[in-house]
């Protein structure tokens, strides 16, 4: 506990606020996790996620005891002070500063398991939702091109609802990654508005499914690595231009998992 | 054109800014549509959407001519002034003030066609995405409980990507609506975490699918009207608590449309 129980020390507040920006997250190797649900998931996540500082109100700390493990600096603070450092519209009584995991092991992906790839995904809500969707459908691997939004952006973290602690997201040279995957024989599907109806074609298990930027789609640079172009069909005379990216990811993941679980119905695949 | 071509008149700027709040949208009967894509969709939408004021830069107006129909007040403005009134993080060179459609005809729903119902949907991004998804899957009708986020909230409008101009969203007493639909024999499905796997049960065509609040789910008040509880199954040993609401809507709509288009594969339904 700090000496003054109702205040966040000024340097800590300054640090906390700075972590809204990627530059400072990179510099300090830290990101922010806010809210009770998220912090409890964080504590559950175990070793991969190392909490450095936990800031909470006296009430919150009283209710949740001191079961935060050793090595965590706990700062008791008023809601007023938490609000000053919070990235949320409606601040909550607890937040944590967490070490960005040092993924030393970008092990050459085995080609086993289903994976998702994103080129220039830009909307933080989309990336966060996609990480949550991957978690729901048991997909442990996401790769993003380097110009994608950062997974530790506060809006991304919030939208994952804790799934960020379970799904590995790597920022890679997508072209190089695709070359290596193609070499390993991993089937690569790419989503295009003019792609084939996913319900009318066979889809191999354990594919990589590639999604393009929210407004531009997949670039011609990556197209040569796509084995098959797919799409989620619209219905009737819909005038909608496209589905939201995260919604499209959910539909495609659900369909691939449905087929995997129901080989008798889709015996042709 | 106004006298000073580079400025938005002060009262107009004040009006524009006030429309971020529901109270003032209701008072003036107006909402804001921002960005080139959205404004072009708006012009396409025809009679249902009545544009009152269009504000754009000289460059934008030069490029798009005067094909905005009669009765629209066109104000030429600098980007600087547009930025002062914009609700966007990255303002665009055009925006419009549009009359909220006067839906005089809340015609008793015929019980035909698929519909979506939402209880206390709160996140503007979710509602906007859901409207876009409904448009994609040819679902013309959405009903929301009265404590849901307003469809003319700027963040909702933006997330619909123009689908707001094609999908009808009504705010109703959900309980009463469900009573009337049940009386008409319309099948009502409700989404619950503990519901039946959607891939393992028959689903009638043209249902109403009911979704609960983002954190609380469906209330016990509405449960009696649900014919069958359904869920999107997770995969493997997923520890994720739930799917994002808009993602869950997309998966369920896609699956119902898939079955409707493929009667031979799902002949049991």
PDB file of C-alpha atoms in Angstrom, chain B residues 6 8 56-59 77-86 90-94:
ATOM      1  CA  UNK B   6     -16.682  29.109 -46.093  1.00  0.00           C
ATOM      2  CA  UNK B   8     -21.476  27.289 -41.233  1.00  0.00           C
ATOM      3  CA  UNK B  56     -19.879  20.195 -47.651  1.00  0.00           C
ATOM      4  CA  UNK B  57     -16.576  21.667 -48.774  1.00  0.00           C
ATOM      5  CA  UNK B  58     -16.367  23.534 -52.089  1.00  0.00           C
ATOM      6  CA  UNK B  59     -14.287  20.656 -53.516  1.00  0.00           C
ATOM      7  CA  UNK B  77     -18.081  25.189 -45.619  1.00  0.00           C
ATOM      8  CA  UNK B  78     -14.387  24.919 -44.875  1.00  0.00           C
ATOM      9  CA  UNK B  79     -13.064  21.632 -43.430  1.00  0.00           C
ATOM     10  CA  UNK B  80     -12.233  23.661 -40.340  1.00  0.00           C
ATOM     11  CA  UNK B  81     -15.882  24.520 -39.742  1.00  0.00           C
ATOM     12  CA  UNK B  82     -17.078  21.010 -40.547  1.00  0.00           C
ATOM     13  CA  UNK B  83     -14.631  19.672 -37.967  1.00  0.00           C
ATOM     14  CA  UNK B  84     -16.179  21.915 -35.341  1.00  0.00           C
ATOM     15  CA  UNK B  85     -19.583  20.324 -35.872  1.00  0.00           C
ATOM     16  CA  UNK B  86     -18.531  16.781 -36.690  1.00  0.00           C
ATOM     17  CA  UNK B  90     -11.717  11.949 -38.462  1.00  0.00           C
ATOM     18  CA  UNK B  91     -14.197  14.415 -39.980  1.00  0.00           C
ATOM     19  CA  UNK B  92     -15.077  14.033 -43.647  1.00  0.00           C
ATOM     20  CA  UNK B  93     -15.861  16.759 -46.202  1.00  0.00           C
ATOM     21  CA  UNK B  94     -19.630  16.235 -46.186  1.00  0.00           C
TER      22      UNK B  94
END
